[in-house]
Amino acid sequence: MTSRGLGGSCAAGGGGRRMTGGGKRRSRAGVQGLEQCEKTKDIKKRRSSEADIPNHLCHEVETCYRLKMPEDFYHFWKFCEELDPDKPCDALQASIGLQLVGPYDILAGKHKKTSRGDVNFSLHWRFFYDPPEFQTVLTGDSKMQYHVGYFRDVPDELPVWVGENEAKKGCTISQVGDNIFAAVKLVLSRKLKELPDKKKSGILKAIDEKLTETAKKMGYSLEQKTVKIKQRDKKVVTKSFHGAGLVVPVDKNGVGYRELPETNASLKRICKAIVEAPNDDQRLKAFAPIQEMLTFVQFANDECDYGMGYELGINLFCYGSHVSYKLFSAPFRWSSLV
């Protein structure tokens, strides 16, 4: 279900090919839009300086998580160190209810006495509905399991944006900017609006001013929808259940992705029937449409349209409950999704 399984895409041969699998490929116009988007350079302001973080800590973070971390991740750590030198992870806890977690635990030295083999960093601060593409770095309201994290389209590349999710409500991941400063700015704005006693807003306004000043100095946009995010959105081939959208490699012939034979709404109804089945026999019957789609996915994989299986896998994962459990435990061809 991760984006690691997308690899490259195969070039289509000669003339048009007959497509099996119950879906249709992205239109040529859509492919041209992707090509144009890929040629467009990201508009980024030059950072005034790199964050002053010891190299061995940066190396440890990226080695443990096997992910490249963006510079704003380290700059935000320095920002919180200025707010609370003794406990940077808790610098925003009392004021806006946010805590630095995940890879920030390594910068804070919380794993010094822990063997690297004792911690599964792929699951560290990963909530129930979080797909592998979503890496938590901030947590908030524990009742709603609110958390903020980086979203990646490709595991060995930098994040495409920062998102938020409330696991108690479901799997939806919403964009909150292309860096952590923008995400926290949004949380601050909400807190200021919700504050019943405006006289107590002094602390929040002070943090907001300091954050805005730091972000401006470092060249980070505080917009929720930046040019970079808009460019990425144009590459999305399908929204998927979590709403963050999926980006897969599609070549000039449109090879790489084809639509599922079911809409999101109908796929959710199928999943609902599986979850609400009174017994395993009825549940297996309700799985029939999924089994058929797995066959379509195999056809799509044979013709290098790997995005179809990726979409189905992510959607089933996001639905959770018996759907994922039964696919893993029952003799279904789950391997065709990855």
XYZ file of C-alpha atoms in Angstrom:
338
model
C 0.000 0.000 0.000
C 2.962 2.323 0.203
C 4.222 4.415 -2.647
C 7.362 2.246 -2.735
C 5.485 -0.210 -4.923
C 4.976 2.298 -7.723
C 8.494 2.156 -9.110
C 8.595 3.217 -12.717
C 6.051 2.704 -15.432
C 6.402 0.730 -18.639
C 6.152 2.436 -21.996
C 3.169 1.487 -24.103
C 3.974 -0.257 -27.312
C 3.042 0.835 -30.828
C -0.628 1.523 -31.344
C -3.465 1.502 -28.854
C -3.686 -1.494 -26.578
C -6.799 -3.232 -25.437
C -7.155 -2.495 -21.721
C -8.501 -5.108 -19.373
C -9.384 -4.537 -15.754
C -12.678 -2.671 -15.842
C -11.137 0.795 -15.636
C -10.012 3.512 -17.999
C -6.750 5.382 -18.161
C -6.269 9.057 -17.512
C -7.055 11.171 -20.573
C -4.279 12.477 -22.813
C -5.166 16.029 -21.753
C -4.589 15.050 -18.152
C -1.226 13.518 -19.028
C -0.177 16.682 -20.871
C -1.139 18.688 -17.806
C 1.091 16.462 -15.703
C 3.988 16.863 -18.117
C 3.623 20.623 -18.074
C 3.443 20.577 -14.274
C 6.591 18.473 -14.046
C 8.437 20.987 -16.215
C 7.404 23.854 -13.979
C 9.978 24.630 -11.313
C 8.819 24.955 -7.714
C 8.805 28.572 -6.575
C 10.779 28.663 -3.362
C 12.344 31.467 -1.443
C 15.941 30.893 -0.511
C 16.381 30.042 3.146
C 18.520 32.567 5.002
C 20.499 29.783 6.688
C 20.420 26.117 7.568
C 19.213 25.214 11.044
C 22.020 24.901 13.566
C 21.475 21.221 14.415
C 24.418 18.835 15.051
C 25.048 16.679 11.984
C 24.970 13.451 13.985
C 21.405 14.216 15.157
C 20.196 14.974 11.636
C 21.809 11.743 10.473
C 20.185 9.766 13.287
C 16.719 11.147 12.513
C 16.958 10.288 8.823
C 18.586 6.905 9.485
C 15.970 5.802 12.020
C 13.017 6.901 9.892
C 14.692 6.197 6.527
C 13.218 9.458 5.307
C 14.681 12.786 4.237
C 13.555 15.587 6.510
C 12.909 19.098 5.130
C 14.771 22.099 6.518
C 11.636 23.574 8.125
C 11.545 20.533 10.416
C 14.871 21.587 11.957
C 14.122 25.317 11.879
C 10.926 24.725 13.827
C 12.903 22.813 16.453
C 15.197 25.823 16.895
C 12.117 28.052 17.137
C 10.729 25.909 19.985
C 14.135 25.860 21.673
C 13.960 29.641 21.851
C 10.510 29.420 23.456
C 11.565 26.764 25.979
C 15.292 25.834 25.996
C 14.777 23.080 28.580
C 11.810 21.326 26.984
C 11.386 22.314 23.306
C 8.923 19.455 22.737
C 6.553 21.041 25.282
C 7.095 24.672 24.224
C 3.590 24.961 22.719
C 1.745 22.578 25.026
C 0.418 25.087 27.567
C -0.421 27.817 25.056
C -1.996 26.073 22.062
C -2.005 22.410 23.103
C 0.576 21.175 20.599
C 3.446 18.838 21.392
C 6.433 17.939 19.230
C 6.614 14.159 18.722
C 7.880 11.498 16.334
C 11.273 12.412 14.870
C 11.469 15.319 17.322
C 11.849 12.700 20.081
C 15.275 11.917 18.642
C 16.335 15.569 18.672
C 15.139 15.713 22.292
C 17.281 12.710 23.204
C 14.319 10.582 24.302
C 15.723 7.457 22.623
C 19.260 7.646 24.032
C 18.738 4.704 26.364
C 16.716 2.732 23.847
C 18.185 0.286 21.380
C 17.287 1.215 17.817
C 15.963 -2.313 17.304
C 13.469 -1.850 20.151
C 11.566 0.931 18.371
C 9.621 0.512 15.142
C 10.007 4.027 13.791
C 7.621 3.276 10.923
C 4.864 3.018 13.551
C 6.168 5.621 16.019
C 3.286 8.093 16.646
C 1.367 6.600 13.735
C -2.394 6.767 14.325
C -5.023 4.235 13.261
C -5.915 5.727 9.875
C -2.487 7.132 8.959
C -1.213 5.739 5.658
C 2.555 5.121 5.330
C 2.832 8.399 3.409
C 1.866 10.427 6.500
C 4.517 11.081 9.191
C 3.322 12.607 12.479
C 5.446 15.405 13.972
C 2.914 17.267 16.168
C 0.017 16.125 18.337
C -2.856 18.094 19.849
C -6.228 17.252 21.385
C -5.860 13.681 22.657
C -9.638 13.114 22.757
C -9.908 13.691 19.021
C -6.426 12.241 18.391
C -5.511 15.383 16.493
C -2.100 15.285 14.843
C -0.084 17.106 12.192
C 2.439 15.530 9.881
C 4.340 15.527 6.626
C 2.752 13.908 3.563
C 5.003 12.335 0.930
C 4.172 11.040 -2.531
C 7.520 9.258 -2.852
C 9.304 7.846 0.222
C 12.815 8.859 -0.794
C 11.839 12.450 -1.632
C 10.947 15.416 0.570
C 7.317 15.914 1.723
C 4.915 17.601 -0.680
C 2.934 19.324 2.088
C 1.917 19.243 5.749
C -1.464 17.803 6.729
C -3.716 17.303 9.749
C -6.027 14.507 10.860
C -8.412 13.749 13.715
C -8.315 9.966 14.004
C -11.478 9.873 16.124
C -13.435 11.312 13.211
C -11.947 9.214 10.427
C -9.223 9.002 7.806
C -9.470 12.472 6.200
C -6.129 14.276 5.874
C -6.404 18.018 5.202
C -3.691 20.282 3.813
C -2.463 22.971 6.212
C 0.536 24.383 4.322
C 3.846 23.272 2.852
C 5.824 23.633 6.100
C 5.305 23.277 9.865
C 5.299 27.034 10.475
C 2.226 27.386 8.241
C 0.489 24.501 10.025
C 1.078 25.970 13.491
C 0.063 29.434 12.234
C -3.300 27.947 11.237
C -3.743 26.320 14.653
C -2.876 29.633 16.334
C -5.434 31.485 14.204
C -8.138 29.001 15.198
C -7.244 29.275 18.883
C -7.418 33.074 18.760
C -10.865 32.954 17.145
C -12.161 30.388 19.652
C -10.780 32.161 22.734
C -13.806 33.327 24.787
C -11.832 35.885 26.791
C -9.984 38.120 24.360
C -8.033 39.640 27.265
C -6.168 36.323 27.613
C -5.014 36.356 24.009
C -1.740 38.108 24.815
C 0.368 34.932 25.013
C -1.074 33.546 21.784
C -0.517 36.817 19.941
C 3.083 36.968 21.182
C 3.772 33.456 19.887
C 1.981 34.254 16.644
C 4.120 37.346 16.090
C 7.337 35.475 16.862
C 6.376 32.577 14.597
C 5.437 34.945 11.754
C 8.689 36.839 12.135
C 10.768 33.636 12.154
C 8.970 32.172 9.147
C 9.443 35.404 7.199
C 13.142 35.503 8.104
C 13.622 31.911 6.952
C 11.585 32.390 3.791
C 8.700 30.044 4.617
C 5.235 30.757 3.276
C 2.431 30.855 5.849
C -0.243 30.326 3.200
C -2.392 27.223 3.489
C -2.429 26.751 -0.299
C 0.923 27.653 -1.856
C 2.029 27.484 -5.479
C 3.948 24.321 -4.644
C 0.792 22.644 -3.305
C -1.294 23.776 -6.287
C 1.296 22.311 -8.653
C 1.198 19.016 -6.792
C -2.620 18.960 -6.824
C -2.534 19.034 -10.621
C -0.666 15.727 -10.595
C -3.296 13.936 -8.478
C -4.930 11.095 -10.397
C -7.559 10.266 -7.752
C -8.627 11.714 -4.409
C -8.891 8.387 -2.512
C -10.730 7.903 0.796
C -8.336 10.051 2.831
C -8.797 13.028 0.498
C -5.083 13.792 0.226
C -4.997 12.468 -3.316
C -2.636 9.984 -4.938
C 0.160 10.848 -7.348
C 1.563 8.029 -9.473
C 4.002 7.995 -12.399
C 2.094 8.297 -15.688
C 4.087 8.290 -18.933
C 3.349 10.195 -22.140
C 1.114 7.344 -23.349
C -1.031 7.466 -20.226
C 0.425 4.261 -18.794
C 0.662 4.115 -15.014
C -2.890 4.531 -13.742
C -6.411 3.454 -14.605
C -9.602 4.056 -12.673
C -11.191 1.501 -10.387
C -14.465 0.042 -11.711
C -16.203 1.351 -8.558
C -16.608 4.947 -7.394
C -15.483 5.910 -3.898
C -19.108 5.968 -2.779
C -19.892 2.473 -4.082
C -16.609 1.081 -2.712
C -17.532 2.455 0.717
C -20.904 0.702 0.470
C -19.127 -2.564 -0.298
C -16.832 -2.059 2.684
C -19.808 -1.220 4.894
C -21.518 -4.473 3.868
C -18.374 -6.400 4.802
C -18.082 -4.724 8.202
C -21.765 -5.152 9.055
C -22.062 -8.771 7.892
C -23.593 -10.877 10.703
C -21.131 -13.760 10.298
C -18.020 -14.828 8.391
C -20.004 -16.654 5.683
C -21.967 -13.513 4.849
C -18.800 -11.474 5.099
C -17.022 -13.672 2.552
C -19.969 -13.219 0.175
C -19.771 -9.459 0.655
C -16.099 -9.682 -0.322
C -17.002 -10.895 -3.837
C -16.805 -7.410 -5.470
C -13.402 -6.858 -3.812
C -12.189 -10.194 -5.152
C -13.289 -9.150 -8.635
C -11.438 -5.855 -8.298
C -8.290 -7.708 -7.239
C -8.506 -9.593 -10.524
C -8.793 -6.275 -12.376
C -5.779 -5.020 -10.457
C -3.754 -8.002 -11.656
C -4.693 -7.172 -15.246
C -3.715 -3.550 -14.646
C -0.380 -4.578 -13.130
C 0.332 -6.750 -16.175
C -0.058 -3.636 -18.322
C 1.977 -1.410 -15.961
C -0.994 0.541 -14.584
C 0.220 0.081 -11.001
C -1.769 3.043 -9.694
C -5.013 1.058 -9.750
C -3.808 -1.397 -7.100
C -2.275 1.417 -5.101
C -5.615 3.232 -5.006
C -7.590 0.138 -4.004
C -5.056 -0.775 -1.319
C -5.022 2.705 0.222
C -8.827 2.912 0.194
C -9.245 -0.440 1.930
C -6.573 0.508 4.450
C -8.280 3.830 5.165
C -11.639 2.159 5.704
C -10.097 -0.025 8.398
C -12.057 -2.507 10.544
C -12.748 -5.982 9.143
C -11.869 -4.960 5.602
C -8.100 -4.787 6.053
C -8.066 -7.530 8.699
C -9.889 -10.043 6.552
C -7.819 -9.242 3.476
C -4.665 -9.953 5.439
C -5.972 -13.109 7.154
C -8.174 -14.635 4.473
C -6.729 -16.287 1.325
C -7.182 -13.190 -0.837
C -4.495 -12.048 -3.251
C -3.413 -9.040 -1.223
C 0.044 -9.124 -2.806
C -1.432 -7.867 -6.058
C -2.136 -4.510 -4.357
C 1.501 -3.890 -3.506
